PDB file of C-alpha atoms in Angstrom:
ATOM      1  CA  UNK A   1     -39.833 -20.382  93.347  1.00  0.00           C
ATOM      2  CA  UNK A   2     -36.267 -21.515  94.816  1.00  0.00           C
ATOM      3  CA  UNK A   3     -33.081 -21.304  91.711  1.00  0.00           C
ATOM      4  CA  UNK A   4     -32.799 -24.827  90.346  1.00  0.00           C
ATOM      5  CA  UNK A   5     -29.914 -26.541  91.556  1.00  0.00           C
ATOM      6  CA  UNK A   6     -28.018 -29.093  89.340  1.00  0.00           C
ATOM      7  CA  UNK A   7     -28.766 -32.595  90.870  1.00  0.00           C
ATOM      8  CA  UNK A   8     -25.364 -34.126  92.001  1.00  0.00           C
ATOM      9  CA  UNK A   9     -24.920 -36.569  94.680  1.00  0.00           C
ATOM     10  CA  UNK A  10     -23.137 -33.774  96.796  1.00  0.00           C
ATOM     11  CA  UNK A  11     -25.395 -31.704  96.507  1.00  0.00           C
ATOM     12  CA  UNK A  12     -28.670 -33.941  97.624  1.00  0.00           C
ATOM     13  CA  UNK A  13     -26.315 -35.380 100.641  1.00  0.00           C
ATOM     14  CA  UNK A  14     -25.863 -31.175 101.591  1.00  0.00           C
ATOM     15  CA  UNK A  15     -29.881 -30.559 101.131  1.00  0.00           C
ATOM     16  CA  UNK A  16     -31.160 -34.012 103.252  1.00  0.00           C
ATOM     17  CA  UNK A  17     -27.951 -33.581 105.351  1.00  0.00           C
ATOM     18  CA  UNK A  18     -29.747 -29.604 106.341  1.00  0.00           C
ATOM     19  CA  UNK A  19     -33.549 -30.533 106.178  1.00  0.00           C
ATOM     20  CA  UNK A  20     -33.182 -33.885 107.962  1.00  0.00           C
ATOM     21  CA  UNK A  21     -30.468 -33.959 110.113  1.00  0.00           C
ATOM     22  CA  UNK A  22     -29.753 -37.536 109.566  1.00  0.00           C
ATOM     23  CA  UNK A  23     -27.777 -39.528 111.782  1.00  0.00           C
ATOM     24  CA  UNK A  24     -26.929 -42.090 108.647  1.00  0.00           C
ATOM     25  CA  UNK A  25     -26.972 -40.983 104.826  1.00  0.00           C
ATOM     26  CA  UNK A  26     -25.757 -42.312 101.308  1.00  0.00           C
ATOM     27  CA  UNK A  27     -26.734 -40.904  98.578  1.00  0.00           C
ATOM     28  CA  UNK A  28     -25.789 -42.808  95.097  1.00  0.00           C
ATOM     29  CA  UNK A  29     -25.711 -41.287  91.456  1.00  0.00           C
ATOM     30  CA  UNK A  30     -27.015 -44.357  89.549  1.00  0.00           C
ATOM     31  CA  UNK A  31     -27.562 -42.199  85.941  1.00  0.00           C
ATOM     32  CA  UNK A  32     -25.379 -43.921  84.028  1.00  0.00           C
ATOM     33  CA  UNK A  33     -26.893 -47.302  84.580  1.00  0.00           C
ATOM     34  CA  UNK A  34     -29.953 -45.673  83.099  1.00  0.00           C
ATOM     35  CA  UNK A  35     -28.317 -44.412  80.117  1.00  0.00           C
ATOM     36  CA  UNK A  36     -31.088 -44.295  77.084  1.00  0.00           C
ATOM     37  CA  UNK A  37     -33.876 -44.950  79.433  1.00  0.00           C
ATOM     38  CA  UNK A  38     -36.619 -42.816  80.007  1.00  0.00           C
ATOM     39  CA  UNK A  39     -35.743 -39.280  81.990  1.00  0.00           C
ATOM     40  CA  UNK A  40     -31.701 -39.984  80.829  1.00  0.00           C
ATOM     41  CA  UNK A  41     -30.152 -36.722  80.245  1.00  0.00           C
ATOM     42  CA  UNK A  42     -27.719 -38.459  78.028  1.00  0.00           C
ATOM     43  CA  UNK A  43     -24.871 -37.010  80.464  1.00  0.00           C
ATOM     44  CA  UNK A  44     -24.424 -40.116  82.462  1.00  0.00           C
ATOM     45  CA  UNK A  45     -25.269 -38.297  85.840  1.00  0.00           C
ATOM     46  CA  UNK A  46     -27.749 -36.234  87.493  1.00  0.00           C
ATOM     47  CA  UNK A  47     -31.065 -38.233  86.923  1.00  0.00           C
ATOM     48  CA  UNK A  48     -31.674 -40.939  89.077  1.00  0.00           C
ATOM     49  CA  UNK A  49     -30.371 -41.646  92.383  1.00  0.00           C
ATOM     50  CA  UNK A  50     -30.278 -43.346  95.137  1.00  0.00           C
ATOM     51  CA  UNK A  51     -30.636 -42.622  98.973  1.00  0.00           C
ATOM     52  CA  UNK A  52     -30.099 -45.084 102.069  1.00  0.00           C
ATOM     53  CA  UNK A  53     -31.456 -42.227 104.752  1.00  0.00           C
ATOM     54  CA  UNK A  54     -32.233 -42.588 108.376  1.00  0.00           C
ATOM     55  CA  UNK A  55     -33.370 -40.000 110.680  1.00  0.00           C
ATOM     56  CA  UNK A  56     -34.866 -39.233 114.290  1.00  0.00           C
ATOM     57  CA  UNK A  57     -37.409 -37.128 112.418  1.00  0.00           C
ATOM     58  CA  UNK A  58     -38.960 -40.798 110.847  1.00  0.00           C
ATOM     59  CA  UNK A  59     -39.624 -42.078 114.126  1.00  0.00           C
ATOM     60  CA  UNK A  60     -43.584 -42.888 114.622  1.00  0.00           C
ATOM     61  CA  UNK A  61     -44.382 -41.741 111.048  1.00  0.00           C
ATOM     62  CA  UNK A  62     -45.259 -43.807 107.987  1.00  0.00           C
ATOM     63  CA  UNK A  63     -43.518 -45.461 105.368  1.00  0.00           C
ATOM     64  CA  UNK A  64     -45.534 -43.105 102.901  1.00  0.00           C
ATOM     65  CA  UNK A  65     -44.826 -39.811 105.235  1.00  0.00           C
ATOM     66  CA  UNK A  66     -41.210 -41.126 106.094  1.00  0.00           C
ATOM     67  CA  UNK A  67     -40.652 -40.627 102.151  1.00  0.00           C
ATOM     68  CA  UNK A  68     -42.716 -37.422 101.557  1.00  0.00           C
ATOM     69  CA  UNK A  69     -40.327 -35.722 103.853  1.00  0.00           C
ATOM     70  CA  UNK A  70     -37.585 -36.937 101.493  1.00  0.00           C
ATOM     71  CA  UNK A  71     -38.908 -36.148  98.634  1.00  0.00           C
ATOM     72  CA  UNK A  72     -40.330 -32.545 100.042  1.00  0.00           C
ATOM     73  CA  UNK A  73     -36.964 -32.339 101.050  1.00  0.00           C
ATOM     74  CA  UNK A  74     -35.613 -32.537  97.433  1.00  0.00           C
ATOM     75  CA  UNK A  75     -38.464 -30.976  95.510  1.00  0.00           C
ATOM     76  CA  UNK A  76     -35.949 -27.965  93.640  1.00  0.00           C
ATOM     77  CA  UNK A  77     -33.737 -31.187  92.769  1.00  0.00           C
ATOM     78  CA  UNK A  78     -36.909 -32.778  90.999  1.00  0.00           C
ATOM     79  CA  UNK A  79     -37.463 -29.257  89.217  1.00  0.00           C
ATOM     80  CA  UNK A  80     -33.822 -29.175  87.854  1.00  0.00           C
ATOM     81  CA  UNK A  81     -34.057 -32.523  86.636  1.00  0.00           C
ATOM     82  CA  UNK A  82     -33.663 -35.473  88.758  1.00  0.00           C
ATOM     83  CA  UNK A  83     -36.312 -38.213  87.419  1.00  0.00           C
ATOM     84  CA  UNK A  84     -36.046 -40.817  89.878  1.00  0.00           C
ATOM     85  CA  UNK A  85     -35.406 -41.362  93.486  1.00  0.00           C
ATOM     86  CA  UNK A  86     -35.110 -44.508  95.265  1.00  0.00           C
ATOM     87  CA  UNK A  87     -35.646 -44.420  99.263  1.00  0.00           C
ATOM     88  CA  UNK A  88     -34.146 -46.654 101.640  1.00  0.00           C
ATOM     89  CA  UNK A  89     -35.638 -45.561 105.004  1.00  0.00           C
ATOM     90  CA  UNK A  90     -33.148 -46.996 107.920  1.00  0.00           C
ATOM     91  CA  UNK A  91     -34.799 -47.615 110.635  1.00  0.00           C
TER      92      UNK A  91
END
């Protein structure tokens, strides 16, 4: 089992940025706009996020695989904490 890893925008750009190579990537800490919702840490950051992604690796592959790869790609940031991801695939 890999160390859990605080979940920080910096630090899910460095993770996709090495399992994906990405040729375009944003990746946007929307916690505080979640504040008191379900999964809130009650920090403000860390919980849910955002990602505009895209990557040669998507080509030919499906919206549902395009997305596992993200999320596979992520999986000790999910461990440590982070409760929801949204995906915007580039194409």
């Amino acid at each position: 089992m890999s160390e859990a890893v605080t979940p920080t925008a910096a630090a899910i750009d460095a993770q996709l940025r090495a399992a994906l190579v990405p040729t375009e990537l944003e990746v946007i800490d929307e916690s505080a706009a979640h504040a008191g919702h379900s999964g809130s840490n009650g920090l403000g950051f860390g919980t849910h996020f955002r990602v505009r992604i895209a990557a040669p690796g998507f080509q030919g592959l499906s919206r549902v695989a395009r997305h596992r790869l993200v999320y596979d790609a992520l999986q000790k940031f999910t461990d440590a904490g982070l409760h929801a991801l949204a995906i915007e695939i580039k194409a």
